[in-house]
Coordinates of C-alpha atoms in Angstrom, one line a residue:
Chain A
X1002 CA 32.7 -38.9 -65.6
X1003 CA 33.2 -37.2 -69.0
X1004 CA 34.3 -38.4 -72.2
X1005 CA 38.4 -37.4 -72.4
X1006 CA 37.8 -36.7 -76.1
X1007 CA 34.6 -34.2 -76.5
X1008 CA 33.8 -33.9 -72.7
X1009 CA 30.4 -35.5 -73.3
X1010 CA 29.0 -38.0 -70.7
X1011 CA 31.3 -41.1 -70.6
X1012 CA 29.7 -44.6 -71.1
X1013 CA 33.0 -46.7 -71.1
X1014 CA 35.6 -46.3 -68.7
X1015 CA 39.2 -48.0 -69.3
X1016 CA 41.3 -48.0 -65.9
X1017 CA 44.2 -49.0 -67.4
X1018 CA 44.7 -46.1 -69.6
X1019 CA 43.1 -43.8 -66.9
X1020 CA 40.5 -42.6 -69.3
X1021 CA 36.8 -42.9 -70.5
X1022 CA 34.8 -42.3 -73.8
X1023 CA 31.2 -41.7 -74.6
X1024 CA 29.8 -44.1 -77.1
X1025 CA 31.1 -42.3 -80.5
X1026 CA 34.6 -41.5 -79.2
X1027 CA 35.1 -45.2 -77.7
X1028 CA 34.2 -46.8 -81.1
X1029 CA 36.6 -44.6 -82.9
X1030 CA 39.0 -45.4 -79.7
X1031 CA 38.7 -48.9 -80.5
X1032 CA 38.9 -48.9 -84.3
X1033 CA 42.1 -46.7 -83.7
X1034 CA 43.6 -49.3 -81.7
X1035 CA 42.9 -52.0 -84.1
X1036 CA 44.4 -50.1 -86.9
X1037 CA 47.5 -49.3 -84.8
X1038 CA 48.0 -53.2 -83.9
X1039 CA 47.6 -53.7 -87.6
X1040 CA 49.9 -51.1 -88.8
X1041 CA 52.5 -51.2 -85.7
X1042 CA 52.4 -55.0 -85.9
X1043 CA 52.6 -55.1 -89.7
X1044 CA 49.9 -57.5 -90.0
X1045 CA 48.4 -57.2 -93.4
X1046 CA 47.5 -53.8 -95.5
X1047 CA 44.8 -53.1 -97.8
X1048 CA 46.3 -55.2 -100.6
X1049 CA 45.7 -58.3 -98.7
X1050 CA 42.9 -60.6 -98.9
X1051 CA 41.7 -61.4 -95.2
X1052 CA 39.9 -64.6 -93.6
X1053 CA 38.4 -63.9 -90.5
X1054 CA 37.4 -66.8 -88.3
X1055 CA 34.1 -66.1 -86.9
X1056 CA 32.3 -68.3 -84.3
X1057 CA 29.2 -66.1 -83.9
X1058 CA 30.8 -64.5 -80.5
X1059 CA 31.5 -60.8 -79.8
X1060 CA 35.2 -61.2 -80.7
X1061 CA 35.2 -62.4 -83.7
X1062 CA 32.1 -60.3 -84.8
X1063 CA 33.5 -56.9 -83.6
X1064 CA 36.9 -58.0 -85.3
X1065 CA 35.0 -58.6 -88.6
X1066 CA 33.0 -55.3 -88.1
X1067 CA 35.9 -53.3 -87.5
X1068 CA 37.9 -54.9 -90.2
X1069 CA 35.0 -54.2 -92.6
X1070 CA 34.6 -50.4 -91.5
X1071 CA 38.4 -50.0 -91.9
X1072 CA 38.0 -50.8 -95.6
X1073 CA 39.8 -54.1 -95.6
X1074 CA 38.7 -56.9 -98.0
X1075 CA 37.5 -59.7 -95.8
X1076 CA 35.8 -62.8 -96.0
X1077 CA 34.2 -64.9 -93.1
X1078 CA 34.9 -68.3 -92.1
X1079 CA 32.5 -70.2 -89.8
X1080 CA 33.0 -73.7 -88.9
X1081 CA 29.9 -75.4 -87.8
X1082 CA 30.7 -77.7 -85.2
X1083 CA 27.5 -79.8 -84.6
X1084 CA 27.4 -78.9 -81.1
X1085 CA 23.6 -79.2 -80.8
X1086 CA 21.8 -75.9 -79.9
X1087 CA 25.0 -73.9 -79.3
X1088 CA 26.1 -74.6 -82.8
X1089 CA 22.9 -73.8 -84.5
X1090 CA 22.5 -70.4 -82.7
X1091 CA 26.4 -69.4 -83.1
X1092 CA 25.4 -70.1 -87.1
X1093 CA 22.4 -68.4 -86.9
X1094 CA 24.2 -65.0 -85.5
X1095 CA 27.0 -65.2 -87.7
X1096 CA 24.9 -65.6 -91.0
X1097 CA 22.5 -63.0 -89.9
X1098 CA 25.6 -60.5 -89.1
X1099 CA 27.1 -61.4 -92.6
X1100 CA 23.8 -60.9 -94.6
X1101 CA 23.1 -57.9 -92.8
X1102 CA 26.4 -56.4 -94.1
X1103 CA 26.4 -58.2 -97.6
X1104 CA 29.6 -59.9 -96.4
X1105 CA 31.2 -63.0 -98.1
X1106 CA 31.1 -65.9 -95.3
X1107 CA 32.2 -69.2 -95.7
X1108 CA 30.8 -72.1 -93.8
X1109 CA 32.2 -75.6 -93.2
X1110 CA 29.8 -77.8 -91.9
X1111 CA 31.9 -80.6 -89.8
X1112 CA 29.1 -83.1 -89.9
X1113 CA 29.5 -83.4 -93.9
X1114 CA 33.1 -83.5 -93.6
X1115 CA 33.4 -87.3 -93.0
X1116 CA 31.5 -87.0 -89.6
X1117 CA 33.6 -84.8 -88.0
X1118 CA 31.3 -82.9 -85.9
X1119 CA 32.8 -82.6 -82.3
X1120 CA 30.1 -84.6 -80.5
X1121 CA 30.5 -87.2 -83.3
X1122 CA 34.5 -87.5 -82.9
X1123 CA 34.5 -87.5 -79.3
X1124 CA 32.4 -90.5 -79.4
X1125 CA 34.2 -92.1 -82.1
X1126 CA 37.9 -91.3 -80.8
X1127 CA 39.5 -90.6 -76.9
X1128 CA 39.8 -87.1 -78.0
X1129 CA 38.4 -84.4 -75.6
X1130 CA 36.0 -81.9 -77.0
X1131 CA 38.4 -79.0 -76.8
X1132 CA 41.5 -80.8 -78.2
X1133 CA 39.7 -82.2 -81.3
X1134 CA 38.1 -78.7 -81.9
X1135 CA 41.3 -77.3 -81.9
X1136 CA 42.9 -79.5 -84.2
X1137 CA 39.9 -79.6 -86.5
X1138 CA 39.4 -75.7 -86.6
X1139 CA 43.3 -74.8 -87.2
X1140 CA 43.4 -77.1 -90.1
X1141 CA 40.5 -75.9 -92.0
X1142 CA 41.2 -72.3 -91.1
X1143 CA 44.4 -72.8 -92.6
X1144 CA 43.4 -74.8 -95.6
X1145 CA 40.4 -72.7 -96.8
X1146 CA 42.7 -70.0 -96.7
X1147 CA 45.3 -71.5 -98.7
X1148 CA 42.8 -72.8 -101.3
X1149 CA 41.0 -69.4 -101.5
X1150 CA 43.9 -67.4 -101.8
X1151 CA 43.8 -65.5 -98.7
X1152 CA 46.9 -63.9 -97.9
X1153 CA 46.2 -63.7 -93.9
X1154 CA 44.1 -65.2 -91.7
X1155 CA 42.8 -63.4 -88.4
X1156 CA 41.1 -64.3 -85.1
X1157 CA 39.3 -62.4 -82.5
X1158 CA 41.7 -63.1 -79.4
X1159 CA 41.5 -60.2 -77.3
X1160 CA 44.1 -59.2 -74.4
X1161 CA 42.5 -61.4 -71.5
X1162 CA 42.5 -64.5 -74.3
X1163 CA 46.3 -63.7 -74.5
X1164 CA 46.9 -62.9 -71.0
X1165 CA 45.3 -66.1 -69.8
X1166 CA 47.1 -68.2 -72.6
X1167 CA 50.6 -66.7 -71.6
X1168 CA 50.1 -67.1 -67.9
X1169 CA 49.2 -71.0 -68.5
X1170 CA 52.5 -71.0 -70.9
X1171 CA 54.8 -69.6 -68.0
X1172 CA 53.3 -71.6 -65.1
X1173 CA 54.1 -74.7 -67.0
X1174 CA 57.2 -73.0 -68.8
X1175 CA 56.4 -74.4 -72.0
X1176 CA 58.9 -73.1 -74.1
X1177 CA 58.0 -74.1 -77.4
X1178 CA 54.5 -72.7 -77.0
X1179 CA 56.1 -69.5 -75.7
X1180 CA 57.9 -69.1 -78.8
X1181 CA 55.0 -69.4 -80.9
X1182 CA 52.7 -67.0 -78.7
X1183 CA 52.4 -64.0 -80.9
X1184 CA 49.9 -61.8 -82.2
X1185 CA 51.7 -62.0 -85.5
X1186 CA 53.2 -65.6 -87.0
X1187 CA 54.4 -65.6 -90.3
X1188 CA 53.9 -67.7 -93.2
X1189 CA 56.9 -69.9 -92.5
X1190 CA 55.8 -72.5 -95.5
X1191 CA 54.0 -72.0 -98.9
X1192 CA 51.0 -73.8 -97.8
X1193 CA 50.7 -72.0 -94.3
X1194 CA 48.9 -68.8 -94.1
X1195 CA 50.1 -66.0 -92.0
X1196 CA 47.9 -65.7 -88.9
X1197 CA 47.3 -62.4 -87.0
X1198 CA 45.4 -61.0 -83.8
X1199 CA 44.3 -57.4 -84.5
X1200 CA 42.3 -57.5 -81.1
X1201 CA 45.2 -58.6 -78.7
X1202 CA 45.5 -55.1 -77.1
X1203 CA 41.9 -54.5 -76.2
X1204 CA 40.3 -56.2 -73.5
X1205 CA 37.4 -58.5 -73.4
X1206 CA 35.5 -55.8 -71.8
X1207 CA 36.3 -53.1 -74.5
X1208 CA 35.5 -55.8 -77.3
X1209 CA 32.2 -56.4 -75.4
X1210 CA 31.4 -52.7 -75.3
X1211 CA 32.2 -52.0 -78.6
X1212 CA 30.1 -55.3 -80.1
X1213 CA 27.1 -53.8 -77.8
X1214 CA 27.5 -50.3 -78.9
X1215 CA 27.7 -51.5 -82.7
X1216 CA 24.3 -53.1 -82.2
X1217 CA 26.2 -56.6 -82.9
X1218 CA 23.8 -59.4 -82.1
X1219 CA 26.4 -62.0 -80.8
X1220 CA 26.0 -65.5 -79.2
X1221 CA 26.5 -64.8 -75.5
X1222 CA 26.5 -68.4 -74.2
X1223 CA 29.8 -70.1 -73.8
X1224 CA 30.4 -73.5 -75.6
X1225 CA 28.6 -76.2 -73.4
X1226 CA 32.1 -78.4 -73.7
X1227 CA 33.8 -75.5 -72.6
X1228 CA 34.7 -76.9 -69.4
X1229 CA 38.3 -75.6 -69.8
X1230 CA 38.0 -74.1 -66.4
X1231 CA 41.5 -73.8 -66.0
X1232 CA 41.8 -70.9 -68.5
X1233 CA 38.6 -69.1 -66.7
X1234 CA 40.7 -69.5 -63.6
X1235 CA 43.9 -67.8 -65.1
X1236 CA 41.4 -65.2 -66.4
X1237 CA 40.3 -64.7 -63.1
X1238 CA 43.1 -64.5 -61.1
X1239 CA 44.5 -61.8 -64.1
X1240 CA 41.3 -59.9 -63.3
X1241 CA 42.3 -59.7 -59.3
X1242 CA 45.8 -58.7 -60.1
X1243 CA 44.3 -56.2 -63.0
X1244 CA 41.9 -54.6 -60.4
X1245 CA 44.6 -53.9 -58.0
X1246 CA 47.1 -52.6 -60.5
X1247 CA 45.3 -51.7 -63.6
X1248 CA 47.6 -52.5 -66.7
X1249 CA 48.8 -55.8 -65.4
X1250 CA 47.4 -57.7 -68.3
X1251 CA 48.5 -55.5 -71.0
X1252 CA 52.0 -54.9 -69.7
X1253 CA 52.2 -58.6 -69.3
X1254 CA 51.5 -59.2 -72.6
X1255 CA 53.0 -56.7 -74.6
X1256 CA 56.2 -56.9 -72.2
X1257 CA 56.2 -60.4 -73.6
X1258 CA 56.1 -59.5 -76.9
X1259 CA 58.8 -56.9 -76.4
X1260 CA 61.2 -58.7 -73.8
X1261 CA 59.9 -62.2 -73.2
X1262 CA 59.3 -63.9 -76.6
X1263 CA 62.7 -63.3 -78.4
X1264 CA 64.2 -65.6 -75.4
X1265 CA 62.5 -68.5 -76.4
X1266 CA 62.3 -68.0 -80.2
X1267 CA 66.2 -67.8 -80.1
X1268 CA 65.9 -71.4 -78.2
X1269 CA 63.3 -73.2 -80.3
X1270 CA 63.9 -73.9 -83.8
X1271 CA 60.6 -75.8 -85.9
X1272 CA 61.1 -77.8 -88.9
X1273 CA 58.1 -78.4 -90.9
X1274 CA 57.3 -81.6 -93.1
X1275 CA 54.4 -81.9 -95.3
X1276 CA 51.8 -84.5 -94.4
X1277 CA 51.9 -87.5 -96.5
X1278 CA 48.1 -87.7 -96.4
X1279 CA 46.8 -84.2 -96.7
X1280 CA 50.0 -82.3 -98.1
X1281 CA 49.6 -79.3 -95.6
X1282 CA 52.9 -78.8 -93.0
X1283 CA 53.4 -80.7 -90.0
X1284 CA 56.0 -81.0 -87.2
X1285 CA 55.4 -84.6 -87.0
X1286 CA 54.9 -87.2 -89.8
X1287 CA 51.3 -87.5 -90.3
X1288 CA 49.5 -84.2 -89.2
X1289 CA 47.2 -84.0 -86.3
X1290 CA 44.2 -83.2 -88.4
X1291 CA 44.9 -86.6 -90.7
X1292 CA 45.6 -88.8 -87.7
X1293 CA 42.2 -87.6 -86.1
X1294 CA 40.4 -88.0 -89.5
X1295 CA 41.9 -91.8 -89.6
X1296 CA 40.9 -92.4 -86.0
X1297 CA 37.3 -91.4 -87.1
X1298 CA 37.3 -93.5 -90.1
X1299 CA 38.5 -96.6 -88.2
X1300 CA 36.2 -96.5 -85.6
X1301 CA 33.2 -96.1 -88.5
X1302 CA 34.6 -99.1 -90.1
X1303 CA 34.8 -100.9 -86.8
X1304 CA 31.2 -99.9 -86.3
X1305 CA 29.9 -101.3 -89.8
X1306 CA 31.3 -104.7 -89.0
Chain B
X1438 CA 44.8 -90.4 -42.9
X1439 CA 47.8 -92.2 -42.3
X1440 CA 51.9 -91.3 -42.6
X1441 CA 52.8 -92.8 -45.6
X1442 CA 56.0 -93.8 -44.2
X1443 CA 55.0 -95.8 -41.2
X1444 CA 51.5 -95.6 -41.3
X1445 CA 51.0 -94.0 -38.2
X1446 CA 48.4 -91.0 -37.8
X1447 CA 49.2 -88.3 -40.3
X1448 CA 49.9 -84.9 -38.9
X1449 CA 50.8 -82.8 -42.2
X1450 CA 49.4 -83.2 -45.4
X1451 CA 51.5 -82.3 -48.5
X1452 CA 48.7 -82.2 -51.6
X1453 CA 51.3 -81.7 -54.4
X1454 CA 53.2 -84.8 -53.5
X1455 CA 49.7 -86.4 -52.5
X1456 CA 51.2 -87.6 -49.1
X1457 CA 51.0 -87.2 -45.8
X1458 CA 53.3 -87.6 -42.7
X1459 CA 53.5 -88.2 -39.1
X1460 CA 55.2 -85.4 -37.1
X1461 CA 58.7 -87.7 -37.0
X1462 CA 58.6 -88.7 -40.7
X1463 CA 57.8 -85.4 -41.8
X1464 CA 60.8 -84.0 -40.2
X1465 CA 62.8 -86.6 -41.7
X1466 CA 61.3 -85.7 -45.2
X1467 CA 61.6 -82.4 -44.8
X1468 CA 65.3 -82.5 -43.8
X1469 CA 65.9 -85.2 -46.5
X1470 CA 64.2 -82.3 -49.2
X1471 CA 67.0 -79.8 -47.8
X1472 CA 69.6 -82.2 -48.4
X1473 CA 68.5 -82.9 -51.7
X1474 CA 68.4 -79.4 -52.8
X1475 CA 71.7 -78.7 -51.3
X1476 CA 73.3 -81.6 -53.0
X1477 CA 71.5 -81.8 -56.6
X1478 CA 72.1 -77.9 -57.0
X1479 CA 75.4 -78.0 -55.7
X1480 CA 75.0 -75.4 -53.2
X1481 CA 77.6 -76.6 -50.5
X1482 CA 79.3 -79.6 -49.0
X1483 CA 80.4 -80.1 -45.6
X1484 CA 84.1 -78.3 -46.2
X1485 CA 82.1 -74.9 -46.5
X1486 CA 82.0 -72.3 -44.0
X1487 CA 78.0 -71.1 -44.6
X1488 CA 76.7 -67.7 -43.2
X1489 CA 73.0 -68.0 -42.7
X1490 CA 70.8 -64.6 -42.6
X1491 CA 68.5 -65.2 -39.5
X1492 CA 65.5 -62.6 -39.1
X1493 CA 64.0 -64.5 -36.3
X1494 CA 61.0 -65.8 -38.6
X1495 CA 60.0 -69.1 -39.5
X1496 CA 62.2 -69.9 -42.6
X1497 CA 65.6 -68.7 -41.6
X1498 CA 65.2 -70.3 -37.9
X1499 CA 64.1 -73.6 -39.8
X1500 CA 66.9 -73.3 -42.3
X1501 CA 69.5 -72.9 -39.7
X1502 CA 68.2 -75.4 -37.9
X1503 CA 68.2 -78.1 -40.7
X1504 CA 71.5 -77.2 -41.7
X1505 CA 73.0 -77.7 -38.0
X1506 CA 71.4 -81.2 -37.7
X1507 CA 72.8 -82.1 -41.3
X1508 CA 76.3 -81.2 -39.7
X1509 CA 77.2 -78.0 -41.7
X1510 CA 79.7 -75.6 -40.5
X1511 CA 77.5 -72.3 -39.9
X1512 CA 77.1 -69.3 -38.3
X1513 CA 73.8 -66.9 -38.2
X1514 CA 74.2 -63.3 -39.2
X1515 CA 71.2 -61.1 -37.7
X1516 CA 70.7 -57.5 -38.8
X1517 CA 68.9 -55.4 -36.0
X1518 CA 66.7 -53.2 -38.2
X1519 CA 65.9 -50.9 -35.7
X1520 CA 62.3 -51.2 -36.2
X1521 CA 61.0 -50.4 -32.9
X1522 CA 59.1 -53.5 -31.0
X1523 CA 59.2 -55.4 -34.2
X1524 CA 63.1 -55.6 -34.5
X1525 CA 63.4 -56.0 -30.3
X1526 CA 61.4 -59.0 -30.5
X1527 CA 63.0 -60.3 -34.0
X1528 CA 66.5 -60.0 -32.1
X1529 CA 65.4 -61.6 -29.0
X1530 CA 64.0 -64.7 -30.6
X1531 CA 67.0 -65.2 -32.8
X1532 CA 69.8 -64.9 -29.5
X1533 CA 67.2 -66.9 -27.9
X1534 CA 67.4 -69.5 -30.5
X1535 CA 71.5 -69.2 -30.9
X1536 CA 72.0 -69.5 -27.3
X1537 CA 70.1 -72.5 -26.7
X1538 CA 72.0 -74.2 -29.7
X1539 CA 75.3 -72.8 -28.8
X1540 CA 75.6 -71.4 -32.2
X1541 CA 77.2 -68.7 -33.4
X1542 CA 75.7 -65.6 -34.2
X1543 CA 77.0 -62.4 -35.4
X1544 CA 74.7 -59.3 -35.1
X1545 CA 75.0 -55.9 -36.9
X1546 CA 72.9 -53.0 -35.0
X1547 CA 71.9 -50.8 -37.9
X1548 CA 71.8 -47.8 -35.7
X1549 CA 75.3 -48.4 -34.8
X1550 CA 76.4 -48.3 -37.9
X1551 CA 76.2 -44.6 -38.9
X1552 CA 72.5 -44.2 -38.1
X1553 CA 71.4 -46.8 -40.9
X1554 CA 68.4 -48.2 -38.5
X1555 CA 65.5 -48.2 -41.4
X1556 CA 63.3 -45.5 -39.5
X1557 CA 66.5 -43.2 -39.5
X1558 CA 67.3 -43.7 -43.1
X1559 CA 63.6 -43.3 -44.3
X1560 CA 63.5 -40.1 -42.5
X1561 CA 66.7 -38.9 -43.9
X1562 CA 66.3 -39.9 -47.3
X1563 CA 63.5 -40.4 -49.8
X1564 CA 64.0 -44.3 -50.0
X1565 CA 60.9 -46.4 -49.2
X1566 CA 61.2 -48.9 -46.2
X1567 CA 61.6 -52.0 -48.0
X1568 CA 64.0 -50.5 -50.7
X1569 CA 66.4 -49.4 -48.2
X1570 CA 66.3 -52.5 -46.3
X1571 CA 67.1 -54.5 -48.9
X1572 CA 69.9 -52.6 -49.9
X1573 CA 71.4 -52.6 -46.7
X1574 CA 70.9 -56.2 -45.8
X1575 CA 72.1 -57.4 -49.3
X1576 CA 75.4 -55.4 -48.5
X1577 CA 76.1 -56.4 -45.0
X1578 CA 75.2 -60.1 -45.4
X1579 CA 77.9 -60.3 -48.5
X1580 CA 80.4 -58.0 -46.7
X1581 CA 80.3 -59.9 -43.2
X1582 CA 80.9 -63.2 -45.3
X1583 CA 83.5 -61.8 -47.2
X1584 CA 85.5 -60.4 -44.3
X1585 CA 84.4 -63.5 -42.1
X1586 CA 85.9 -66.1 -44.4
X1587 CA 82.6 -67.6 -45.1
X1588 CA 82.2 -69.5 -48.5
X1589 CA 78.5 -69.5 -48.9
X1590 CA 75.5 -67.5 -47.9
X1591 CA 72.2 -69.0 -47.3
X1592 CA 68.8 -67.4 -47.1
X1593 CA 65.4 -68.9 -45.9
X1594 CA 63.6 -68.2 -49.1
X1595 CA 60.8 -71.0 -49.5
X1596 CA 58.8 -72.3 -52.6
X1597 CA 56.1 -69.6 -51.7
X1598 CA 58.5 -66.6 -51.7
X1599 CA 60.2 -67.8 -55.2
X1600 CA 57.0 -68.5 -56.8
X1601 CA 55.8 -64.8 -56.0
X1602 CA 58.8 -63.5 -57.0
X1603 CA 58.8 -65.2 -60.3
X1604 CA 55.5 -64.1 -61.1
X1605 CA 56.2 -60.4 -60.3
X1606 CA 59.0 -60.7 -62.6
X1607 CA 57.4 -62.5 -65.7
X1608 CA 54.3 -60.4 -65.3
X1609 CA 56.5 -57.4 -66.0
X1610 CA 59.0 -59.8 -68.2
X1611 CA 61.9 -58.0 -65.7
X1612 CA 64.2 -59.9 -68.1
X1613 CA 67.8 -59.3 -65.8
X1614 CA 65.8 -60.0 -62.8
X1615 CA 64.8 -63.3 -64.4
X1616 CA 68.3 -64.1 -65.4
X1617 CA 69.3 -63.5 -61.6
X1618 CA 66.4 -65.4 -60.1
X1619 CA 67.8 -68.8 -59.0
X1620 CA 68.5 -71.0 -55.7
X1621 CA 72.1 -70.8 -56.5
X1622 CA 73.7 -67.8 -57.5
X1623 CA 77.6 -68.3 -57.9
X1624 CA 80.3 -65.8 -56.9
X1625 CA 81.1 -63.8 -60.0
X1626 CA 83.9 -61.9 -58.2
X1627 CA 86.3 -62.2 -55.4
X1628 CA 84.5 -60.2 -53.2
X1629 CA 80.9 -61.5 -53.8
X1630 CA 80.1 -64.9 -52.0
X1631 CA 78.1 -67.5 -53.3
X1632 CA 74.0 -66.9 -52.6
X1633 CA 72.0 -70.3 -51.8
X1634 CA 68.2 -70.7 -51.1
X1635 CA 68.1 -74.6 -49.6
X1636 CA 64.3 -74.2 -48.8
X1637 CA 63.2 -73.4 -52.3
X1638 CA 61.7 -76.3 -53.1
X1639 CA 59.7 -76.2 -49.6
X1640 CA 56.2 -74.2 -49.4
X1641 CA 55.5 -72.1 -46.8
X1642 CA 53.1 -74.1 -45.1
X1643 CA 56.0 -77.0 -44.8
X1644 CA 58.4 -74.7 -43.3
X1645 CA 56.0 -73.5 -41.0
X1646 CA 55.0 -77.1 -39.5
X1647 CA 58.8 -78.0 -39.3
X1648 CA 59.5 -75.1 -37.5
X1649 CA 56.5 -75.9 -35.3
X1650 CA 57.3 -79.4 -34.7
X1651 CA 61.1 -78.8 -33.8
X1652 CA 59.7 -76.3 -31.1
X1653 CA 61.1 -73.2 -32.8
X1654 CA 59.8 -70.1 -31.2
X1655 CA 60.2 -67.7 -34.0
X1656 CA 58.8 -64.3 -34.5
X1657 CA 54.9 -64.6 -36.0
X1658 CA 54.2 -60.9 -36.9
X1659 CA 55.3 -59.4 -40.2
X1660 CA 57.4 -56.5 -40.5
X1661 CA 55.3 -53.2 -39.5
X1662 CA 56.8 -51.6 -42.8
X1663 CA 55.9 -54.8 -45.2
X1664 CA 53.3 -53.1 -46.9
X1665 CA 54.5 -54.7 -50.3
X1666 CA 51.0 -56.0 -50.5
X1667 CA 51.7 -56.8 -54.4
X1668 CA 53.8 -59.6 -53.0
X1669 CA 51.3 -60.9 -50.7
X1670 CA 48.7 -60.8 -53.6
X1671 CA 50.9 -62.6 -55.9
X1672 CA 51.2 -65.3 -53.1
X1673 CA 47.6 -65.2 -52.8
X1674 CA 46.9 -65.7 -56.4
X1675 CA 49.2 -68.7 -56.6
X1676 CA 47.6 -70.3 -53.8
X1677 CA 44.4 -70.0 -55.6
X1678 CA 46.0 -71.7 -58.7
X1679 CA 47.6 -74.2 -56.2
X1680 CA 44.2 -75.1 -54.5
X1681 CA 42.6 -76.5 -57.8
X1682 CA 46.1 -77.8 -59.2
X1683 CA 48.3 -78.7 -56.4
X1684 CA 52.1 -78.4 -57.6
X1685 CA 51.5 -75.4 -59.4
X1686 CA 53.9 -73.4 -57.5
X1687 CA 56.4 -76.0 -57.7
X1688 CA 56.1 -76.5 -61.3
X1689 CA 56.0 -73.1 -62.2
X1690 CA 59.6 -72.7 -59.8
X1691 CA 61.2 -75.9 -60.7
X1692 CA 59.9 -75.5 -64.7
X1693 CA 61.6 -72.0 -64.9
X1694 CA 64.9 -73.3 -63.3
X1695 CA 64.9 -76.0 -65.8
X1696 CA 63.4 -74.5 -68.8
X1697 CA 63.0 -70.7 -68.8
X1698 CA 65.8 -69.1 -67.0
X1699 CA 68.6 -70.2 -69.2
X1700 CA 66.5 -68.3 -72.2
X1701 CA 67.1 -65.1 -70.1
X1702 CA 70.4 -65.5 -68.8
X1703 CA 71.9 -66.2 -72.7
X1704 CA 70.4 -62.7 -73.4
X1705 CA 71.7 -60.8 -70.2
X1706 CA 75.1 -60.0 -69.3
X1707 CA 76.4 -58.6 -66.3
X1708 CA 79.7 -56.3 -65.8
X1709 CA 80.8 -55.9 -62.5
X1710 CA 82.9 -53.0 -61.5
X1711 CA 84.5 -52.3 -57.9
X1712 CA 82.9 -49.5 -56.0
X1713 CA 85.4 -46.7 -55.5
X1714 CA 83.9 -46.1 -51.9
X1715 CA 83.7 -49.8 -50.2
X1716 CA 85.4 -51.9 -53.0
X1717 CA 82.4 -54.3 -53.4
X1718 CA 81.2 -55.3 -56.3
X1719 CA 78.6 -53.2 -58.2
X1720 CA 77.1 -52.8 -61.8
X1721 CA 76.9 -49.4 -61.3
X1722 CA 79.5 -46.4 -60.8
X1723 CA 79.3 -46.1 -56.8
X1724 CA 77.1 -49.0 -55.2
X1725 CA 73.7 -48.7 -54.1
X1726 CA 75.0 -49.1 -50.3
X1727 CA 77.2 -46.3 -50.2
X1728 CA 74.7 -44.2 -52.2
X1729 CA 72.4 -44.7 -49.6
X1730 CA 74.9 -44.3 -47.0
X1731 CA 76.0 -40.8 -48.7
X1732 CA 72.5 -39.6 -48.9
X1733 CA 72.2 -40.1 -44.9
X1734 CA 75.7 -38.5 -44.2
X1735 CA 74.2 -35.5 -46.3
X1736 CA 70.9 -35.5 -44.5
X1737 CA 72.8 -35.3 -41.1
X1738 CA 75.2 -32.7 -42.2
X1739 CA 72.4 -30.5 -43.4
X1740 CA 70.6 -31.2 -40.1
X1741 CA 73.6 -29.9 -38.0
X1742 CA 74.0 -26.8 -40.0

């Protein structure tokens, strides 16, 4: 098969577009897709200061790489979760990537933040790893952006991630989650920073191919706590449907953005208050992060008695 | 495993309800589920005259059987599609069922209706079998009901059918179809009869078990033209998800009825006009059935030249 752009030997085949690219043209295509999403979905401009969440995996490092290549003003935020070897390795890959590019990297070490490392939180509260991790990551990601004067936060969610999440949300018809699932979430409060997902049009396969071709050294292992196998099963059935009808995931996600989401957004109203403890916006009384922190502190006080 | 009702030996295991029934109690459970859907979803009462679409398959015969047992005033409508042995056998099973129960059966022979048998229509138009069949069946089902003074039409769609259809509709975000997918469609025009699906809460497995236990002799083969494999693939992936999380299909379909559908219904308005040719309601100018009929007549006139 030949590259659709330069007729050289193709290395990456994209069935849903019925096209194939050589390594150089694929990187150009990938970069253009990201640039197009940023522009068409009004994600940010070259005047913005962008905080990129970097885990050390292929998606987040590919995203940061593209954004730097496109000349955006970025910094990386890595949250060290204290998950044994996995976190140590994630941290190493991330710092190595940032140092090689002389890029600014901010690191939050959860163990140093009042024992908020994930194994610690799980042992001192009744939370599951994934729910604790989600609450903590969202909080710091927004807080570091607000305090550092960043105007946009960006994550590496790809098309497969978005399609799997969407499938889970429609199978249970979780209308508030459906209303909130978007590659662009505007800041609706002075202490909330706009959130974007510039890779949402690109598949996991494409992101992996891009990271590989760019020589990005990323962590391949999944988090040892990620037994969120239901999300993996959603990805698997979507892959089966994609196999038979290439473009299924794309039309599912893009069709939702175009046709579906507005139906739910119209029926869902969100009222934000300020958490009396941390001052950051919440839909509840005390925010989820402060509640978690209080649970950890209470457990520690109990342990000291 | 024991029957949850009488502690006798269980024959039918229903994982999503974490229960099992002996043959007698299962039939009671099945009948109660249908009765409950009819009542809770305001489908019809004992004052209604119900036209049941019967293909000769397990779902439609099980439905007719239950409705008769529940004492409803029913008649069957069978459309003979002229699909060789398959239609001959479907017709035989249906008439045999009706005769054994002294039930009123109306038959439309499509070949006698101006050569509207499916193989004929397909050879004289550019339609696919399934699309032609759908248009023709919907037209006659409604017309026979209107002309015969029936107040409700009922079809044997089960939970698996509804879940697969819903999945197809959300994967493509076909909002008008989503707005119209419901186990109860009220008559919105004097020449449209209310449509209901009393089996929509029961799985394909349950319907098959009921038909078997009731000794219903039904046609097992699929229509030879039903290469609508995409619908089968939807059923297959839903079965995988159900296997891992029993209740997935039920919460998908019932959650849609409760939370999802209204969001689409609010954004979709349907304007019905009367077809100048047949007088039945249509959203277009000439209705789909009359357009199809005209195509067949034109092809016949061309053939006679």
